[in-house]
PDB file of C-alpha atoms in Angstrom:
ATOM      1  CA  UNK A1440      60.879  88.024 107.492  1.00 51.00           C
ATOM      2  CA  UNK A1441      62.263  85.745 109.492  1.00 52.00           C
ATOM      3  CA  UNK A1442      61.853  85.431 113.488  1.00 53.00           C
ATOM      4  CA  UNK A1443      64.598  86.280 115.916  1.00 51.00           C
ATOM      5  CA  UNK A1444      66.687  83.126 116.960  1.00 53.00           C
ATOM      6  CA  UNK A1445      69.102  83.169 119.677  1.00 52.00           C
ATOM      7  CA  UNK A1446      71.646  80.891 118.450  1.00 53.00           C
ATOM      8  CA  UNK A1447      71.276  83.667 114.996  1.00 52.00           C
ATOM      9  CA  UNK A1448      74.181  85.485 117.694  1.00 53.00           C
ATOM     10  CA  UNK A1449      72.178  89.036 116.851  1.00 54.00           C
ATOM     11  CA  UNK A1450      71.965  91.095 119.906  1.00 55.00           C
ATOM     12  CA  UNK A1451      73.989  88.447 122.119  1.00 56.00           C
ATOM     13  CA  UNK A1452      76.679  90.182 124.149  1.00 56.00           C
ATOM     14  CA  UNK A1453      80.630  90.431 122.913  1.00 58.00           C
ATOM     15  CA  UNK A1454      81.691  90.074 126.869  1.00 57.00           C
ATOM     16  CA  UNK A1455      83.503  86.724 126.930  1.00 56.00           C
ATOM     17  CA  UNK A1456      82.111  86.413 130.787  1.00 58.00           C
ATOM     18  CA  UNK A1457      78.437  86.475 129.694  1.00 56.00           C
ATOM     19  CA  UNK A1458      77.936  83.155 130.475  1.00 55.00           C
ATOM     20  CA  UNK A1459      74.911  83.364 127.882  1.00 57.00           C
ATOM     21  CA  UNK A1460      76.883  84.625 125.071  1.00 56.00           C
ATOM     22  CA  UNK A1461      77.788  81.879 122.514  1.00 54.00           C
ATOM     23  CA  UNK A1462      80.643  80.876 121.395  1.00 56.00           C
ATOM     24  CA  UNK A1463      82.159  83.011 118.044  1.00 55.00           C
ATOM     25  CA  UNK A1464      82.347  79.338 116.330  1.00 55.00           C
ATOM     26  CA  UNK A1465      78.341  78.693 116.444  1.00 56.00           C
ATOM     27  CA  UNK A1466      77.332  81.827 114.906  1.00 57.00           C
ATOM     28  CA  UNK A1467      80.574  81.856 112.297  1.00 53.00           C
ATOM     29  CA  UNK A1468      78.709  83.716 108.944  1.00 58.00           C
ATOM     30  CA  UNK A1469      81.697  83.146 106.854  1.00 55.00           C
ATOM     31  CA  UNK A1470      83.548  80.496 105.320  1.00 56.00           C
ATOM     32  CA  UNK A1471      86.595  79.619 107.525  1.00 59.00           C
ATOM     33  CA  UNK A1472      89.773  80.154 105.490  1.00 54.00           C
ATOM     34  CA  UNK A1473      92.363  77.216 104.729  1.00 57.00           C
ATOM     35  CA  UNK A1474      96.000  77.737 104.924  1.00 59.00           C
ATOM     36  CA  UNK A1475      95.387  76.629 101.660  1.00 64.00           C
ATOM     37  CA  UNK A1476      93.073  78.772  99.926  1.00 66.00           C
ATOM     38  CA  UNK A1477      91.482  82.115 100.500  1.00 75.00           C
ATOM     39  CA  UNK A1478      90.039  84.523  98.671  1.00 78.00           C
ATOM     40  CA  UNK A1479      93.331  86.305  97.641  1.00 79.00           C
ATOM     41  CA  UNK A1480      94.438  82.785  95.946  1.00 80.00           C
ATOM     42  CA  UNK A1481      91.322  82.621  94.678  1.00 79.00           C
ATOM     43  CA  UNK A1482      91.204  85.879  92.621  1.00 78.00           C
ATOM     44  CA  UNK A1483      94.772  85.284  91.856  1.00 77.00           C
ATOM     45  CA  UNK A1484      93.476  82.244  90.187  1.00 78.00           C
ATOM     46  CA  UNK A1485      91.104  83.503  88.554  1.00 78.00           C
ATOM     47  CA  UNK A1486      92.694  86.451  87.506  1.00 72.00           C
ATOM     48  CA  UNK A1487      96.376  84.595  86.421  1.00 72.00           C
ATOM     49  CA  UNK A1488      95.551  85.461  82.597  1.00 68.00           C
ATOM     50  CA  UNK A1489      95.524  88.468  82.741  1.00 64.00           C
ATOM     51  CA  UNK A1490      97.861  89.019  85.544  1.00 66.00           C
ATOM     52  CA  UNK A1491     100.703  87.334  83.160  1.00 65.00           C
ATOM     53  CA  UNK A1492      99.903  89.524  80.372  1.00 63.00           C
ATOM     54  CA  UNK A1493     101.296  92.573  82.974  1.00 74.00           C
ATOM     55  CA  UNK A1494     104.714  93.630  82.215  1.00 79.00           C
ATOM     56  CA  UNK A1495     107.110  95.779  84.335  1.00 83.00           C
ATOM     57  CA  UNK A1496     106.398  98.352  82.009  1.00 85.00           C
ATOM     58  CA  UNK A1497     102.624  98.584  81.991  1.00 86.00           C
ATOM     59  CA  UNK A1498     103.102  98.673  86.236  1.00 88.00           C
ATOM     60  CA  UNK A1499     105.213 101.627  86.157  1.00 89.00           C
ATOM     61  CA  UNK A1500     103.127 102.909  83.380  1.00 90.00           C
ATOM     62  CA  UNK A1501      99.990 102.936  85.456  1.00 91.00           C
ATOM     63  CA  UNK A1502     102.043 104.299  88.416  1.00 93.00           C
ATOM     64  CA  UNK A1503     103.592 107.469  86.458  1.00 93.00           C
ATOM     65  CA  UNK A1504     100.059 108.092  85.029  1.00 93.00           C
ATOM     66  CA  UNK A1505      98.425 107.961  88.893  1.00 95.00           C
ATOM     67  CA  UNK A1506     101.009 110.207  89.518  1.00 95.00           C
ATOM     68  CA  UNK A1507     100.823 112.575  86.351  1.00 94.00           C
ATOM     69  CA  UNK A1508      97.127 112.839  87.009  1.00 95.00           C
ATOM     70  CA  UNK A1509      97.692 113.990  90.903  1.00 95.00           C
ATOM     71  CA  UNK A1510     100.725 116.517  89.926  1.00 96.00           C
ATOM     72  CA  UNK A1511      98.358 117.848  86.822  1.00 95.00           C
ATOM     73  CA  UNK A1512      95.696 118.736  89.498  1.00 96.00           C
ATOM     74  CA  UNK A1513      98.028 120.183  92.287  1.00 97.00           C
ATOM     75  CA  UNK A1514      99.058 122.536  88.987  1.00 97.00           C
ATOM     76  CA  UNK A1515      95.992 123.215  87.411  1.00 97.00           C
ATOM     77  CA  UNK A1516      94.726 124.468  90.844  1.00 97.00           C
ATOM     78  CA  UNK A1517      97.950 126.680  91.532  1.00 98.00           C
ATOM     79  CA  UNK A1518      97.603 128.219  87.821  1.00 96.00           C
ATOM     80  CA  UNK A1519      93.800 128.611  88.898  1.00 97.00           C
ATOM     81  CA  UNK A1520      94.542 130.443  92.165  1.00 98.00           C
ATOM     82  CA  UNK A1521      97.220 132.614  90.359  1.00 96.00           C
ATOM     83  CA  UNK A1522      94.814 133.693  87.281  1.00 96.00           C
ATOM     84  CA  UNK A1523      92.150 134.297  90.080  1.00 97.00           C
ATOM     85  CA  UNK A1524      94.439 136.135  91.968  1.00 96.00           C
ATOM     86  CA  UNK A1525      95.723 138.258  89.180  1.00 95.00           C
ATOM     87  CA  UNK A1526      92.671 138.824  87.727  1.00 96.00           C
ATOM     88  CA  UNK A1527      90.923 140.613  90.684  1.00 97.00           C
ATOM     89  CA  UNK A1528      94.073 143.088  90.690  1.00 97.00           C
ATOM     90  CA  UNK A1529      93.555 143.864  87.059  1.00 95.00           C
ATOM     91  CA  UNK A1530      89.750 144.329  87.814  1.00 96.00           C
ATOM     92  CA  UNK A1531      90.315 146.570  90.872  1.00 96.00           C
ATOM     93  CA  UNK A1532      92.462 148.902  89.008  1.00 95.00           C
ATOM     94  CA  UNK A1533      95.512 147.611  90.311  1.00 96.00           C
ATOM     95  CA  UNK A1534      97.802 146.384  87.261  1.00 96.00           C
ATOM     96  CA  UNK A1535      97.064 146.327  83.494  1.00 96.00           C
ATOM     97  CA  UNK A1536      97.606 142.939  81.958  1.00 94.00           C
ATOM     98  CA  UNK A1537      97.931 142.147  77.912  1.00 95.00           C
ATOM     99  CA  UNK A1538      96.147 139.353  77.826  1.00 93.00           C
ATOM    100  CA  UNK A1539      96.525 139.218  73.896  1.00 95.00           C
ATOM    101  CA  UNK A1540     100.430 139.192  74.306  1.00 95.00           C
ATOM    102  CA  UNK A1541     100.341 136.936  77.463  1.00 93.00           C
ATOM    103  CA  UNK A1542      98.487 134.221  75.098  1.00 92.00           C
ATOM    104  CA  UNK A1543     100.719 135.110  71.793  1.00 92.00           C
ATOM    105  CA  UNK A1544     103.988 134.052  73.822  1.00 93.00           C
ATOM    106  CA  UNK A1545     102.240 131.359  75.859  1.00 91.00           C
ATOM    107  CA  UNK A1546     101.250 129.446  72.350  1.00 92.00           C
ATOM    108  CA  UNK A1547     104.748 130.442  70.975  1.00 92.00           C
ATOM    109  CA  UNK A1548     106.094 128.723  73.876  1.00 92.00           C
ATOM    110  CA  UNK A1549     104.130 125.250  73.532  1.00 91.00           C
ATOM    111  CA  UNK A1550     103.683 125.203  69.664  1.00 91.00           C
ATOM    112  CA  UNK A1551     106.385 122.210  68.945  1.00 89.00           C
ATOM    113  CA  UNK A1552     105.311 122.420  65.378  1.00 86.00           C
ATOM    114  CA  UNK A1553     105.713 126.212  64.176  1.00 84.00           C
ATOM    115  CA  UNK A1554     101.754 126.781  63.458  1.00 87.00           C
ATOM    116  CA  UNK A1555     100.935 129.435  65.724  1.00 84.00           C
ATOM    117  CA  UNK A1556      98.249 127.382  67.582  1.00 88.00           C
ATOM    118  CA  UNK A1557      98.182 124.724  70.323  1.00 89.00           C
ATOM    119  CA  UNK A1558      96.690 121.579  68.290  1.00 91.00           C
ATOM    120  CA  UNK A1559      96.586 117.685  68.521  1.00 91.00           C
ATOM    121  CA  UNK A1560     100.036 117.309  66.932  1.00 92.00           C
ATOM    122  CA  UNK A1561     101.530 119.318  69.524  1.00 91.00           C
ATOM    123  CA  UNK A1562     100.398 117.145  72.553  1.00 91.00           C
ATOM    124  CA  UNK A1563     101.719 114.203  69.965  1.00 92.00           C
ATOM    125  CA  UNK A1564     104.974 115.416  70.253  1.00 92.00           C
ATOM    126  CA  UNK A1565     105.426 116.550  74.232  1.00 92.00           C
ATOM    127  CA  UNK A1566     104.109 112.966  74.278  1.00 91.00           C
ATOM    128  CA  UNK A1567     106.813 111.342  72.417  1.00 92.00           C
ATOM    129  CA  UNK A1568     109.533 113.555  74.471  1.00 93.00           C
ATOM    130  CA  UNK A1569     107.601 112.411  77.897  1.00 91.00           C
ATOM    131  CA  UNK A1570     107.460 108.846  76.897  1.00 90.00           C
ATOM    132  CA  UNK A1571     111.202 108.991  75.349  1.00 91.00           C
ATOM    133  CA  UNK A1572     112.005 110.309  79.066  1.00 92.00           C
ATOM    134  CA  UNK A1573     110.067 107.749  81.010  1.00 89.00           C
ATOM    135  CA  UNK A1574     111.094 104.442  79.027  1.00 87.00           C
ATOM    136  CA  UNK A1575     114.722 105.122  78.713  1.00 90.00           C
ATOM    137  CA  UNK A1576     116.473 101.769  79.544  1.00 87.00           C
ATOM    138  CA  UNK A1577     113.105 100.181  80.989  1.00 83.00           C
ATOM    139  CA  UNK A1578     112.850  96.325  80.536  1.00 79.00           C
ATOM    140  CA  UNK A1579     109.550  95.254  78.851  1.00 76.00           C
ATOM    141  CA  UNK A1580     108.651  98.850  78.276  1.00 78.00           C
ATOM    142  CA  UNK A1581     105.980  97.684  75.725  1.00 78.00           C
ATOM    143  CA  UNK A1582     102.760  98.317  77.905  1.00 83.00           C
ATOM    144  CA  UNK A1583     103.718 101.542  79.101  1.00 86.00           C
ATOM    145  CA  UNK A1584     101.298 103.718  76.993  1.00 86.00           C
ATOM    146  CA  UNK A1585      98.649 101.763  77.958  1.00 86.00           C
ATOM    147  CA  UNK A1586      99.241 101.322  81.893  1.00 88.00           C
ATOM    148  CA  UNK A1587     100.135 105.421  81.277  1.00 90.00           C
ATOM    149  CA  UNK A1588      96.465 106.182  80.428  1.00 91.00           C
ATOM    150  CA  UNK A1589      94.826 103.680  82.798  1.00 89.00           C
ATOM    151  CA  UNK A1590      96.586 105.302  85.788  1.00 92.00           C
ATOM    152  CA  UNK A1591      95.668 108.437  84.258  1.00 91.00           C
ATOM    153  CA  UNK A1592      91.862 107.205  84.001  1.00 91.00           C
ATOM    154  CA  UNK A1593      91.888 105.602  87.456  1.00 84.00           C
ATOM    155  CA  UNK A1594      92.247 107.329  90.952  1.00 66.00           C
TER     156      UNK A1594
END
C-alpha cells in the first residue's frame, strides 16, 4: 500500500481560505473534458452501429413495453388485493363464491379461439389486436415487436 502524500489531495480541506489546501487543478483524478470530446461522444461513437439500426418504431416499442410492464403490475396487484380480499369473506362465512362458474365465464371471456381453455394461440391473437392497435399509421413500425419485449424485459 502506498504511503500518504499530501499533494495525493486526501484529507486536505475543501475551504477555499485554507491557505494549505491545494488547488482542485493539482490533484485533478480525471481526464479534463474537451469541448470536443467527452465521454457521451465517445459512446455515441462507439455505439453509432447500432444506434442507426434504431427505428422510430423499435423506440416507441420499448417505451409501450416499459409501460405495459408497469400497468401489468399496478393490475396484477389490484386483482391480488381483490382475490385476497374476497377470499377472507368467503372463508369467514361471509359470502359464498362459485369459483367453478367464476373460472368457466372468465375462460369464456378470454378464449379468442372457441376451445374452452386459455392457451398459447390465444395470447397470439390479443397480441395481433394489441400490436394492430399500437402500429396503426406508425412510420418505420418494423422494430416494434422487438423494442415491445425489450421494454417489457427491462425496468
Amino acid at each position: 500500500m502506498a504511503a500518504f502524500r499530501a499533494s495525493d489531495g486526501e484529507g486536505q480541506s475543501s475551504d477555499p481560505n485554507d491557505s494549505n489546501n491545494a488547488s482542485p487543478d493539482s490533484y485533478h483524478v480525471l481526464p479534463k473534458e474537451s469541448d470536443e470530446f467527452d465521454a457521451v461522444t465517445g459512446a455515441i461513437d462507439k455505439l453509432k452501429p447500432a444506434l442507426s439500426q434504431l427505428s422510430f418504431g423499435a423506440v416507441v416499442g420499448y417505451c409501450s413495453g416499459a409501460a405495459a410492464k408497469k400497468v401489468g403490475k399496478a393490475i396484477a396487484v389490484l386483482a391480488g388485493v381483490a382475490f385476497i380480499a374476497l377470499q377472507s369473506a368467503v372463508y369467514s362465512g361471509y359470502i359464498d363464491v362459485d369459483w367453478k362458474k367464476v373460472q368457466d365465464d372468465a375462460v369464456k371471456k378470454i378464449d379468442t379461439d372457441g376451445d374452452g381453455e386459455i392457451t398459447a394461440e390465444d395470447a397470439k391473437n390479443y397480441w395481433k389486436k394489441v400490436k394492430a392497435i399500437l402500429t396503426d399509421k406508425v412510420p418505420d413500425a418494423g422494430g416494434f415487436s422487438l423494442g415491445f419485449l425489450y421494454g417489457l424485459k427491462t425496468n
